[in-house]
Amino acid sequence: MPVRKYIIVLWCAAVPCMQMHWHSHSPAAAHMIRTTKNINQSTPIVGLTAEEPTFAQTQTFDDIMAKPVTKDALHRTLAAIAPADSLLAADVAATVSAMRG
C-alpha cells in the first residue's frame, strides 16, 4: 500500500453516545500521528465534536469544529490552519471567493 500525504486530518473527537470510547482513543491517535516518524507528522488535525470542546481536546488538535459542520465553519478553519503558501490556502481562498459571488 502506498504512503499517502494528507493536507488535513478531520478526526471525530467526541460523540456523546459513545463518549467513553471516543474520548479515550482520540488523543492517543492524534499523539501517535504527531510523535511517530511518518509523512503526516506535521499534517494539521482538526477535531470534530458534538459537544463543548474539553481542555484536552484543545491541546490535542490543531483546531476544533462543532458538529454539524457548516461550510462557512469549515472554510474558516481551513483558512486559519493552512500555511499561506500552501495549495490548501489557495483552494480555500478561491472557494470562499466563489461563494461570495
Coordinates of N, CA and C in Angstrom, one line a residue:
M1 N 0.8 -1.2 0.0 CA 0.0 0.0 0.0 C 0.9 1.2 0.0
P2 N 0.6 2.2 -0.9 CA 1.5 3.4 -1.0 C 1.2 4.3 0.2
V3 N 2.3 5.0 0.6 CA 2.1 6.0 1.7 C 1.5 7.2 1.1
R4 N 0.5 7.8 1.8 CA -0.2 8.9 1.3 C -0.1 10.1 2.2
K5 N 0.3 11.3 1.7 CA 0.4 12.5 2.4 C -0.9 13.2 2.4
Y6 N -1.5 13.6 3.5 CA -2.8 14.3 3.6 C -2.5 15.7 3.9
I7 N -3.4 16.6 3.4 CA -3.3 18.0 3.6 C -3.9 18.4 4.9
I8 N -4.9 17.6 5.4 CA -5.6 17.8 6.7 C -6.2 16.5 7.1
V9 N -6.3 16.4 8.4 CA -7.0 15.2 9.0 C -8.2 15.7 9.8
L10 N -9.4 15.3 9.5 CA -10.6 15.6 10.2 C -10.9 14.4 11.1
W11 N -10.9 14.6 12.4 CA -11.0 13.5 13.4 C -12.2 13.7 14.3
C12 N -13.0 12.7 14.4 CA -14.2 12.8 15.3 C -13.7 12.7 16.7
A13 N -13.7 13.8 17.4 CA -13.2 14.0 18.7 C -14.1 13.5 19.8
A14 N -15.4 13.7 19.6 CA -16.4 13.3 20.6 C -17.8 13.1 20.0
V15 N -18.3 12.0 20.4 CA -19.7 11.6 20.1 C -20.4 11.3 21.4
P16 N -21.4 12.1 21.8 CA -22.0 12.0 23.1 C -22.4 10.6 23.5
C17 N -23.0 9.8 22.6 CA -23.5 8.5 22.9 C -22.3 7.5 23.0
M18 N -21.2 7.8 22.5 CA -20.0 7.0 22.6 C -18.9 7.6 23.3
Q19 N -19.2 8.4 24.3 CA -18.2 9.3 25.0 C -17.0 8.5 25.5
M20 N -17.2 7.4 26.2 CA -16.1 6.7 26.8 C -15.2 6.2 25.7
H21 N -15.7 5.7 24.6 CA -14.9 5.2 23.5 C -14.1 6.2 22.8
W22 N -14.7 7.3 22.4 CA -14.0 8.3 21.6 C -13.1 9.2 22.4
H23 N -13.5 9.5 23.6 CA -12.6 10.4 24.4 C -11.3 9.6 24.8
S24 N -11.4 8.3 24.9 CA -10.2 7.6 25.3 C -9.2 7.4 24.2
H25 N -9.7 7.3 22.9 CA -8.8 7.0 21.8 C -8.4 8.2 21.0
S26 N -9.2 9.2 20.9 CA -8.9 10.4 20.0 C -7.5 11.0 20.4
P27 N -7.3 11.4 21.7 CA -6.0 12.0 22.0 C -4.8 11.0 21.7
A28 N -5.0 9.8 22.0 CA -3.9 8.8 21.8 C -3.6 8.7 20.3
A29 N -4.6 8.7 19.4 CA -4.4 8.6 18.0 C -3.7 9.8 17.5
A30 N -4.2 11.0 17.9 CA -3.5 12.2 17.4 C -2.1 12.3 17.9
H31 N -1.9 11.9 19.2 CA -0.5 11.9 19.7 C 0.4 10.9 18.9
M32 N -0.1 9.8 18.5 CA 0.6 8.8 17.7 C 1.0 9.4 16.4
I33 N 0.1 10.1 15.7 CA 0.4 10.8 14.4 C 1.5 11.8 14.6
R34 N 1.4 12.5 15.7 CA 2.4 13.6 16.0 C 3.8 13.1 16.4
T35 N 3.8 12.0 17.1 CA 5.1 11.6 17.7 C 5.8 10.4 17.0
T36 N 5.1 9.8 16.0 CA 5.7 8.7 15.3 C 6.2 9.3 14.0
K37 N 7.5 8.9 13.6 CA 8.0 9.4 12.4 C 7.2 8.9 11.2
N38 N 6.5 9.8 10.5 CA 5.7 9.5 9.4 C 5.5 10.7 8.5
I39 N 5.0 10.5 7.3 CA 4.9 11.6 6.3 C 3.8 12.6 6.8
N40 N 2.9 12.2 7.7 CA 1.8 13.1 8.1 C 2.0 13.7 9.5
Q41 N 3.2 13.6 10.0 CA 3.5 14.0 11.3 C 3.2 15.5 11.6
S42 N 3.3 16.3 10.5 CA 3.0 17.8 10.7 C 1.7 18.2 10.0
T43 N 0.9 17.2 9.6 CA -0.4 17.5 9.0 C -1.3 18.0 10.1
P44 N -2.0 19.1 9.8 CA -3.0 19.6 10.7 C -4.1 18.6 11.0
I45 N -4.4 18.5 12.3 CA -5.5 17.6 12.8 C -6.6 18.4 13.4
V46 N -7.8 18.4 12.8 CA -9.0 19.1 13.3 C -9.9 18.1 13.9
G47 N -10.3 18.4 15.2 CA -11.2 17.6 15.9 C -12.6 18.0 15.7
L48 N -13.5 17.1 15.5 CA -14.9 17.4 15.3 C -15.7 16.9 16.5
T49 N -16.5 17.8 17.1 CA -17.2 17.4 18.3 C -18.6 17.9 18.3
A50 N -19.5 17.1 19.0 CA -20.9 17.4 19.1 C -21.2 18.1 20.4
E51 N -20.2 18.4 21.2 CA -20.4 19.0 22.5 C -19.3 20.0 22.7
E52 N -19.3 20.7 23.8 CA -18.3 21.7 24.1 C -16.9 21.0 24.1
P53 N -15.9 21.6 23.5 CA -14.6 21.1 23.5 C -14.0 21.0 24.9
T54 N -13.3 20.0 25.2 CA -12.7 19.8 26.5 C -11.3 20.5 26.4
F55 N -10.7 20.7 27.6 CA -9.3 21.3 27.6 C -8.4 20.3 26.9
A56 N -8.5 19.0 27.1 CA -7.6 18.0 26.5 C -7.8 18.1 25.0
Q57 N -9.0 18.2 24.5 CA -9.2 18.3 23.0 C -8.5 19.6 22.4
T58 N -8.6 20.7 23.2 CA -7.9 21.9 22.6 C -6.4 21.8 22.6
Q59 N -5.9 20.9 23.5 CA -4.4 20.6 23.5 C -4.0 19.6 22.5
T60 N -4.9 18.7 22.1 CA -4.6 17.6 21.2 C -4.7 18.0 19.7
F61 N -5.7 18.8 19.4 CA -5.9 19.1 18.0 C -5.5 20.5 17.6
D62 N -5.2 20.7 16.3 CA -4.8 22.0 15.9 C -6.0 23.0 15.9
D63 N -7.2 22.4 15.8 CA -8.4 23.2 15.9 C -9.5 22.3 16.2
I64 N -10.6 22.8 16.7 CA -11.8 22.0 17.0 C -13.0 22.7 16.2
M65 N -13.8 21.9 15.6 CA -15.1 22.4 15.0 C -16.3 21.6 15.6
A66 N -17.3 22.4 15.8 CA -18.6 21.8 16.3 C -19.4 21.2 15.2
K67 N -20.0 20.1 15.6 CA -20.9 19.4 14.6 C -22.3 19.9 14.9
P68 N -23.1 20.0 13.9 CA -22.8 19.7 12.5 C -21.9 20.8 11.9
V69 N -21.0 20.4 11.1 CA -20.1 21.3 10.4 C -20.7 22.1 9.3
T70 N -20.6 23.4 9.3 CA -21.2 24.2 8.2 C -20.0 24.5 7.2
K71 N -20.4 24.8 6.0 CA -19.5 25.2 5.0 C -18.6 26.4 5.4
D72 N -19.2 27.4 6.0 CA -18.5 28.6 6.5 C -17.5 28.2 7.6
A73 N -17.9 27.4 8.5 CA -17.0 27.0 9.6 C -15.8 26.2 9.1
L74 N -16.1 25.3 8.1 CA -15.0 24.6 7.5 C -14.0 25.5 6.8
H75 N -14.5 26.4 6.0 CA -13.6 27.3 5.3 C -12.8 28.2 6.3
R76 N -13.5 28.7 7.4 CA -12.7 29.5 8.4 C -11.6 28.7 9.0
T77 N -11.9 27.4 9.4 CA -10.9 26.6 10.0 C -9.8 26.3 9.0
L78 N -10.1 25.9 7.8 CA -9.1 25.6 6.8 C -8.2 26.9 6.6
A79 N -8.8 28.0 6.5 CA -8.1 29.2 6.2 C -7.1 29.6 7.4
A80 N -7.6 29.2 8.6 CA -6.8 29.5 9.8 C -5.6 28.6 10.0
I81 N -5.7 27.4 9.5 CA -4.6 26.4 9.8 C -3.7 26.2 8.6
A82 N -4.2 26.5 7.4 CA -3.4 26.3 6.2 C -2.2 27.3 6.1
P83 N -1.0 26.8 5.8 CA 0.1 27.7 5.6 C -0.2 28.6 4.4
A84 N 0.1 29.8 4.5 CA -0.2 30.8 3.5 C 0.2 30.5 2.1
D85 N 1.3 29.8 2.0 CA 1.9 29.4 0.6 C 1.4 28.0 0.2
S86 N 0.5 27.4 0.9 CA 0.1 26.0 0.5 C -1.0 26.0 -0.5
L87 N -1.2 24.8 -1.2 CA -2.3 24.6 -2.1 C -3.6 24.7 -1.4
L88 N -3.6 24.2 -0.2 CA -4.9 24.3 0.6 C -5.3 25.7 0.8
A89 N -4.4 26.6 1.1 CA -4.8 28.0 1.4 C -5.3 28.6 0.1
A90 N -4.7 28.3 -1.1 CA -5.1 28.8 -2.3 C -6.5 28.3 -2.7
D91 N -6.7 27.0 -2.5 CA -8.0 26.4 -2.8 C -9.1 27.0 -1.9
V92 N -8.8 27.2 -0.6 CA -9.8 27.8 0.3 C -10.2 29.2 -0.1
A93 N -9.1 30.0 -0.4 CA -9.4 31.4 -0.9 C -10.2 31.4 -2.1
A94 N -10.0 30.6 -3.1 CA -10.7 30.5 -4.3 C -12.2 30.1 -4.0
T95 N -12.4 29.1 -3.2 CA -13.7 28.6 -2.9 C -14.5 29.7 -2.1
V96 N -13.9 30.3 -1.1 CA -14.6 31.4 -0.4 C -15.0 32.6 -1.3
S97 N -14.0 32.9 -2.2 CA -14.3 34.0 -3.1 C -15.5 33.6 -4.1
A98 N -15.5 32.4 -4.5 CA -16.6 32.0 -5.4 C -17.9 32.0 -4.6
M99 N -17.9 31.6 -3.4 CA -19.1 31.6 -2.6 C -19.7 33.0 -2.4
R100 N -18.8 33.9 -2.3 CA -19.3 35.3 -2.1 C -19.8 36.0 -3.3
G101 N -19.6 35.3 -4.5 CA -20.1 35.8 -5.7 C -19.3 36.8 -6.4

